[in-house]
Amino acid sequence: MSTSRHHTTHEVLNQAPPRVDVDEFALNTALREAVEVFAPGAGTDLFHEIGRHVGTEQYQHDAELANTLPPVQHAHDRWGNRVDEIEFHPSYHRIMEYSVSRGLHTSAWADPGPGANVERAAGFMLVSQIEAGHGCPLSMTHAVVPSLRLNPGLAAEWEPALLSTVYDPELRDPATKSGVLFGMAMTEKQGGSDVRANTTTATPMGDGLHMLRGHKWFCSAPQSDAFLVLAQAPEGLSCFLVPRVLPGGERNPFLVQRLKDKLGNKSNASSEVEFDGTLGWMVGEPGRGVRTIIEMVGRTRLDCVLGSTAGMRQGVAEAAWHARHRAAFGATLVDQPAMAAVLADLQLEAEAATWTATRLAAAYDDDESAAYRRLATAVAKYWTCKRGPHHAYESLECLGGNGYTEAFPLARRYREQPVLAVWEGSGNVIALDVLRAMAREPESVAAFDAELAAQTGHHELFDRHIERVRGLIGRAASDPAAAPAIARRLVEAMALGQQGAVLLAHAPAPVAEAFCLARLGDDRSAEYGALPDGVDVAALVARA
Ligand SMILES: Cc1cc2nc3c(=O)[nH]c(=O)nc-3n(C[C@H](O)[C@H](O)[C@H](O)COP(=O)(O)OP(=O)(O)OC[C@H]3O[C@@H](n4cnc5c(N)ncnc54)[C@H](O)[C@@H]3O)c2cc1C
């Protein structure tokens, strides 16, 4: 952009150049290494292509527009007919079109096999690093497949369009669509975590078809083609596929009351909806709605880990970029020890999240890892998403005042990160879910322990930490009634063990060593940048 030489009062100096036209995959050393470890057969051309695409000025501008010109609800058309449509800025459609065309919604199902979930995870993280909100419909569409397959008839009907890479956002007869998106609606006003409190009713009409009446207090991506919805059938809480448009083309009543005015996540429409004479087809067994939808929830939790990790990558990448181009008090910021320590610590957190997220995605490629992923997903969801907001805050502070303005992307990231901890099981609910899994599925504890035990003997601090984890697990098991009071302590300890194990097994030695010292040692700190002696700051900063 050329600037006018008239009326300039000063030269613009010492501002970092725009961080554009970069390959976000090439620059993300930890992600490249983790993909190599967990999807060794994956070609990297696609990731570089995605990395370059999201690194363009145009994509970054689209991400900004999609969030500053957020979706608008249209309850009626101009003649007063009820339509319940959501209008998005073209930038949002461009972003969605790109991600769907690269299979970042359902490629792991369309082309399954070793590495499939890792590859999808890597692509998902690359796009989410720049535009987070559109990850919500991508994620729900990915996650719905195993739940939907519990009703093979419905799966056969919907899967061709679900697995296609065509972005087809118009609401039409499902039979005429070349690509579809799915959402889910569980939360009601009187209870979100506790879905047993759902009051929406489902009256049997025969042949699995039910008529729904009631409401959902949160329903994201209401523009999607169909939803899995929980409602009370005569047999108890059950799961239903509710399409926006019925076979034949008639609209299914799906009354969008309003869009939520949210802290962040602006590009993603989140709505309140009502059902009145709304048709839904049962998925899974009657009265087993939670059991049916839990597969979907497990996978959206994985995507919360991926999304939060992507946010950390954005944070530290922007922070390091600024520090490399900005001088203060006579020296470039990155060369000043206090700043280098902050950047190294932010990178360490992003490394731990990246390696953990990729390892976790790999556990979805392999049925033998089912027990491990049951516990590991909840543990990683709790911890990575809890660490996200503070990481975003510290990253934006590296940009000084610029970081606090909407002209730079980290203000948006700061508002985005908390949602990943709130939805798909808020912190306490996840911590209690870990206790539940440990009590009901002891094989998940054994699998989790085995993953950690495999790395003992490499670092004294890690070995000591594992004993602490085992002690807390034993304490929770021996007194289940008292366990909720230590749930967060336990899950935090497990999460640090999980991160330490993957880093010791696969990350470069300076990263694993830094993690053990700074996250497991006695000299660990609550704030970023207060690293203990022995951490190789330069090695970490070089990877940021
Ligand atoms: C932007 C956004 C989009 C969303 N989109 C969807 C969607 O598409 N579909 C959908 O179904 N839902 C959606 N949700 C809802 C979300 O999943 C719920 O808000 C969340 O599960 C929490 O439920 P709740 O709001 O009813 O809070 P509550 O369940 O009332 O929880 C409140 C607090 O209490 C804690 N808590 C709950 N139980 C316990 C306990 N036993 N012990 C200790 N603490 C406890 C929770 O951790 C939480 O901190 C969305 C939410 C947001 C913010």
mmCIF file of C-alpha atoms in Angstrom, residues 264-464:
data_model
loop_
_atom_site.group_PDB
_atom_site.id
_atom_site.type_symbol
_atom_site.label_atom_id
_atom_site.label_comp_id
_atom_site.label_asym_id
_atom_site.label_seq_id
_atom_site.Cartn_x
_atom_site.Cartn_y
_atom_site.Cartn_z
ATOM 1 C CA GLY A 264 -15.800 -13.775 20.797
ATOM 2 C CA ASN A 265 -16.325 -16.525 18.230
ATOM 3 C CA LYS A 266 -18.110 -13.837 16.219
ATOM 4 C CA SER A 267 -17.898 -15.433 12.785
ATOM 5 C CA ASN A 268 -19.758 -18.464 14.098
ATOM 6 C CA ALA A 269 -23.519 -18.074 14.478
ATOM 7 C CA SER A 270 -24.795 -19.470 17.781
ATOM 8 C CA SER A 271 -28.542 -19.417 18.174
ATOM 9 C CA GLU A 272 -31.492 -20.163 20.393
ATOM 10 C CA VAL A 273 -34.023 -22.377 18.628
ATOM 11 C CA GLU A 274 -37.489 -23.718 19.207
ATOM 12 C CA PHE A 275 -39.059 -26.871 17.848
ATOM 13 C CA ASP A 276 -42.796 -27.029 17.239
ATOM 14 C CA GLY A 277 -44.072 -29.873 15.122
ATOM 15 C CA THR A 278 -40.463 -30.482 14.094
ATOM 16 C CA LEU A 279 -39.707 -33.895 12.631
ATOM 17 C CA GLY A 280 -36.756 -35.949 13.792
ATOM 18 C CA TRP A 281 -35.551 -39.477 13.077
ATOM 19 C CA MET A 282 -34.236 -41.491 15.998
ATOM 20 C CA VAL A 283 -30.537 -42.323 15.977
ATOM 21 C CA GLY A 284 -29.289 -45.060 18.293
ATOM 22 C CA GLU A 285 -31.439 -46.830 20.831
ATOM 23 C CA PRO A 286 -34.501 -45.269 22.439
ATOM 24 C CA GLY A 287 -33.703 -43.843 25.844
ATOM 25 C CA ARG A 288 -29.951 -43.983 25.093
ATOM 26 C CA GLY A 289 -29.545 -40.490 23.709
ATOM 27 C CA VAL A 290 -26.487 -39.579 25.749
ATOM 28 C CA ARG A 291 -24.787 -42.846 24.838
ATOM 29 C CA THR A 292 -25.525 -42.101 21.165
ATOM 30 C CA ILE A 293 -24.272 -38.542 21.078
ATOM 31 C CA ILE A 294 -21.246 -39.156 23.305
ATOM 32 C CA GLU A 295 -19.189 -40.387 20.331
ATOM 33 C CA MET A 296 -19.825 -37.042 18.688
ATOM 34 C CA VAL A 297 -18.965 -35.152 21.844
ATOM 35 C CA GLY A 298 -15.677 -37.071 22.225
ATOM 36 C CA ARG A 299 -14.580 -35.958 18.811
ATOM 37 C CA THR A 300 -15.618 -32.350 19.249
ATOM 38 C CA ARG A 301 -13.563 -32.388 22.450
ATOM 39 C CA LEU A 302 -10.550 -33.458 20.425
ATOM 40 C CA ASP A 303 -11.225 -30.485 18.162
ATOM 41 C CA CYS A 304 -11.338 -28.172 21.198
ATOM 42 C CA VAL A 305 -7.791 -29.316 21.924
ATOM 43 C CA LEU A 306 -6.827 -28.692 18.297
ATOM 44 C CA GLY A 307 -8.478 -25.267 18.257
ATOM 45 C CA SER A 308 -6.864 -24.170 21.481
ATOM 46 C CA THR A 309 -3.487 -25.397 20.254
ATOM 47 C CA ALA A 310 -3.935 -23.497 16.991
ATOM 48 C CA GLY A 311 -4.638 -20.380 19.038
ATOM 49 C CA MET A 312 -1.420 -20.849 20.985
ATOM 50 C CA ARG A 313 0.491 -21.182 17.746
ATOM 51 C CA GLN A 314 -1.017 -17.946 16.493
ATOM 52 C CA GLY A 315 -0.166 -16.237 19.767
ATOM 53 C CA VAL A 316 3.475 -17.198 19.945
ATOM 54 C CA ALA A 317 4.045 -16.772 16.200
ATOM 55 C CA GLU A 318 2.700 -13.202 16.292
ATOM 56 C CA ALA A 319 4.569 -12.454 19.517
ATOM 57 C CA ALA A 320 7.890 -13.722 18.172
ATOM 58 C CA TRP A 321 7.378 -11.882 14.876
ATOM 59 C CA HIS A 322 6.840 -8.615 16.700
ATOM 60 C CA ALA A 323 9.768 -9.145 19.047
ATOM 61 C CA ARG A 324 12.067 -9.871 16.104
ATOM 62 C CA HIS A 325 11.141 -6.602 14.413
ATOM 63 C CA ARG A 326 10.737 -4.210 17.297
ATOM 64 C CA ALA A 327 13.483 -2.464 19.222
ATOM 65 C CA ALA A 328 13.216 -0.805 22.612
ATOM 66 C CA PHE A 329 15.915 0.726 24.775
ATOM 67 C CA GLY A 330 18.484 0.209 22.051
ATOM 68 C CA ALA A 331 18.049 -3.466 21.244
ATOM 69 C CA THR A 332 15.651 -5.704 19.369
ATOM 70 C CA LEU A 333 13.123 -7.140 21.801
ATOM 71 C CA VAL A 334 13.836 -10.745 20.945
ATOM 72 C CA ASP A 335 17.460 -10.225 21.958
ATOM 73 C CA GLN A 336 16.555 -8.928 25.382
ATOM 74 C CA PRO A 337 16.629 -11.691 27.987
ATOM 75 C CA ALA A 338 13.378 -10.830 29.758
ATOM 76 C CA MET A 339 11.459 -10.955 26.455
ATOM 77 C CA ALA A 340 13.291 -14.056 25.242
ATOM 78 C CA ALA A 341 12.217 -15.862 28.412
ATOM 79 C CA VAL A 342 8.562 -14.966 27.806
ATOM 80 C CA LEU A 343 8.718 -16.095 24.177
ATOM 81 C CA ALA A 344 10.476 -19.325 25.133
ATOM 82 C CA ASP A 345 7.832 -20.088 27.722
ATOM 83 C CA LEU A 346 4.969 -19.323 25.324
ATOM 84 C CA GLN A 347 6.638 -21.587 22.776
ATOM 85 C CA LEU A 348 7.053 -24.315 25.389
ATOM 86 C CA GLU A 349 3.317 -24.233 26.093
ATOM 87 C CA ALA A 350 2.508 -24.289 22.376
ATOM 88 C CA GLU A 351 4.937 -27.197 21.873
ATOM 89 C CA ALA A 352 3.346 -29.210 24.671
ATOM 90 C CA ALA A 353 -0.109 -28.549 23.230
ATOM 91 C CA THR A 354 0.931 -29.320 19.648
ATOM 92 C CA TRP A 355 2.619 -32.618 20.433
ATOM 93 C CA THR A 356 -0.224 -33.666 22.734
ATOM 94 C CA ALA A 357 -2.929 -32.704 20.237
ATOM 95 C CA THR A 358 -1.242 -34.577 17.407
ATOM 96 C CA ARG A 359 -0.650 -37.661 19.571
ATOM 97 C CA LEU A 360 -4.296 -37.544 20.601
ATOM 98 C CA ALA A 361 -5.483 -37.276 16.998
ATOM 99 C CA ALA A 362 -3.380 -40.354 16.201
ATOM 100 C CA ALA A 363 -5.260 -42.254 18.908
ATOM 101 C CA TYR A 364 -8.397 -41.778 16.796
ATOM 102 C CA ASP A 365 -6.750 -43.576 13.882
ATOM 103 C CA ASP A 366 -6.440 -46.787 15.733
ATOM 104 C CA ASP A 367 -9.158 -48.765 17.524
ATOM 105 C CA GLU A 368 -6.610 -50.292 19.860
ATOM 106 C CA SER A 369 -6.165 -46.824 21.335
ATOM 107 C CA ALA A 370 -9.847 -46.534 22.294
ATOM 108 C CA ALA A 371 -9.151 -46.955 26.018
ATOM 109 C CA TYR A 372 -6.304 -44.443 25.929
ATOM 110 C CA ARG A 373 -8.231 -41.825 24.019
ATOM 111 C CA ARG A 374 -11.246 -42.080 26.339
ATOM 112 C CA LEU A 375 -9.249 -40.636 29.219
ATOM 113 C CA ALA A 376 -6.600 -38.758 27.258
ATOM 114 C CA THR A 377 -9.175 -36.694 25.338
ATOM 115 C CA ALA A 378 -10.877 -35.451 28.488
ATOM 116 C CA VAL A 379 -7.566 -34.744 30.212
ATOM 117 C CA ALA A 380 -6.170 -32.833 27.222
ATOM 118 C CA LYS A 381 -9.455 -30.962 26.662
ATOM 119 C CA TYR A 382 -9.417 -29.775 30.250
ATOM 120 C CA TRP A 383 -5.825 -28.619 30.345
ATOM 121 C CA THR A 384 -5.111 -27.292 26.852
ATOM 122 C CA CYS A 385 -8.308 -25.250 26.815
ATOM 123 C CA LYS A 386 -7.658 -23.937 30.323
ATOM 124 C CA ARG A 387 -4.171 -22.813 29.258
ATOM 125 C CA GLY A 388 -5.430 -21.089 26.112
ATOM 126 C CA PRO A 389 -6.759 -17.754 27.406
ATOM 127 C CA HIS A 390 -3.746 -16.885 29.535
ATOM 128 C CA HIS A 391 -1.419 -17.841 26.703
ATOM 129 C CA ALA A 392 -3.336 -15.502 24.384
ATOM 130 C CA TYR A 393 -3.146 -12.706 26.932
ATOM 131 C CA GLU A 394 0.598 -13.052 27.452
ATOM 132 C CA SER A 395 1.158 -13.300 23.691
ATOM 133 C CA LEU A 396 -0.723 -10.087 23.021
ATOM 134 C CA GLU A 397 1.226 -8.306 25.724
ATOM 135 C CA CYS A 398 4.394 -9.070 23.751
ATOM 136 C CA LEU A 399 2.995 -6.711 21.099
ATOM 137 C CA GLY A 400 2.595 -3.985 23.686
ATOM 138 C CA GLY A 401 -0.272 -1.587 22.979
ATOM 139 C CA ASN A 402 -0.690 -2.932 19.442
ATOM 140 C CA GLY A 403 -1.642 -6.296 20.883
ATOM 141 C CA TYR A 404 -4.584 -4.794 22.716
ATOM 142 C CA THR A 405 -6.053 -3.255 19.560
ATOM 143 C CA GLU A 406 -8.344 -4.850 17.023
ATOM 144 C CA ALA A 407 -5.897 -3.902 14.262
ATOM 145 C CA PHE A 408 -3.843 -6.962 15.234
ATOM 146 C CA PRO A 409 -5.232 -10.499 15.448
ATOM 147 C CA LEU A 410 -4.433 -11.340 19.061
ATOM 148 C CA ALA A 411 -7.230 -9.284 20.601
ATOM 149 C CA ARG A 412 -9.637 -11.486 18.662
ATOM 150 C CA ARG A 413 -7.755 -14.597 19.756
ATOM 151 C CA TYR A 414 -7.958 -13.522 23.388
ATOM 152 C CA ARG A 415 -11.745 -13.326 23.120
ATOM 153 C CA GLU A 416 -11.884 -16.645 21.291
ATOM 154 C CA GLN A 417 -9.887 -18.917 23.557
ATOM 155 C CA PRO A 418 -12.296 -19.210 26.527
ATOM 156 C CA VAL A 419 -15.101 -20.709 24.458
ATOM 157 C CA LEU A 420 -13.036 -23.822 23.850
ATOM 158 C CA ALA A 421 -12.992 -24.406 27.591
ATOM 159 C CA VAL A 422 -16.689 -23.591 28.084
ATOM 160 C CA TRP A 423 -18.377 -25.684 25.408
ATOM 161 C CA GLU A 424 -18.186 -29.441 24.952
ATOM 162 C CA GLY A 425 -17.908 -29.810 28.707
ATOM 163 C CA SER A 426 -16.816 -26.919 30.910
ATOM 164 C CA GLY A 427 -13.771 -27.353 33.167
ATOM 165 C CA ASN A 428 -15.417 -28.963 36.180
ATOM 166 C CA VAL A 429 -17.619 -31.142 34.040
ATOM 167 C CA ILE A 430 -14.600 -32.465 32.178
ATOM 168 C CA ALA A 431 -12.688 -33.030 35.405
ATOM 169 C CA LEU A 432 -15.648 -34.983 36.780
ATOM 170 C CA ASP A 433 -15.870 -36.890 33.501
ATOM 171 C CA VAL A 434 -12.288 -38.012 34.045
ATOM 172 C CA LEU A 435 -13.316 -39.399 37.435
ATOM 173 C CA ARG A 436 -16.298 -41.134 35.834
ATOM 174 C CA ALA A 437 -14.146 -42.716 33.128
ATOM 175 C CA MET A 438 -11.643 -43.882 35.731
ATOM 176 C CA ALA A 439 -14.364 -45.487 37.832
ATOM 177 C CA ARG A 440 -16.357 -47.087 35.009
ATOM 178 C CA GLU A 441 -13.642 -47.909 32.506
ATOM 179 C CA PRO A 442 -10.573 -49.043 34.461
ATOM 180 C CA GLU A 443 -8.950 -50.108 31.198
ATOM 181 C CA SER A 444 -8.691 -46.404 30.318
ATOM 182 C CA VAL A 445 -6.603 -45.807 33.452
ATOM 183 C CA ALA A 446 -4.341 -48.715 32.566
ATOM 184 C CA ALA A 447 -3.869 -47.409 29.012
ATOM 185 C CA PHE A 448 -3.155 -43.886 30.232
ATOM 186 C CA ASP A 449 -0.702 -45.146 32.829
ATOM 187 C CA ALA A 450 1.063 -47.308 30.249
ATOM 188 C CA GLU A 451 1.596 -44.299 27.988
ATOM 189 C CA LEU A 452 3.258 -42.417 30.836
ATOM 190 C CA ALA A 453 5.136 -45.402 32.237
ATOM 191 C CA ALA A 454 6.810 -45.969 28.866
ATOM 192 C CA GLN A 455 8.743 -42.733 29.371
ATOM 193 C CA THR A 456 9.995 -43.278 32.893
ATOM 194 C CA GLY A 457 13.724 -43.527 33.399
ATOM 195 C CA HIS A 458 14.541 -40.558 31.141
ATOM 196 C CA HIS A 459 14.080 -37.671 33.545
ATOM 197 C CA GLU A 460 14.027 -37.630 37.310
ATOM 198 C CA LEU A 461 11.400 -34.884 37.486
ATOM 199 C CA PHE A 462 9.086 -36.791 35.166
ATOM 200 C CA ASP A 463 9.512 -39.998 37.165
ATOM 201 C CA ARG A 464 8.693 -38.129 40.353
#
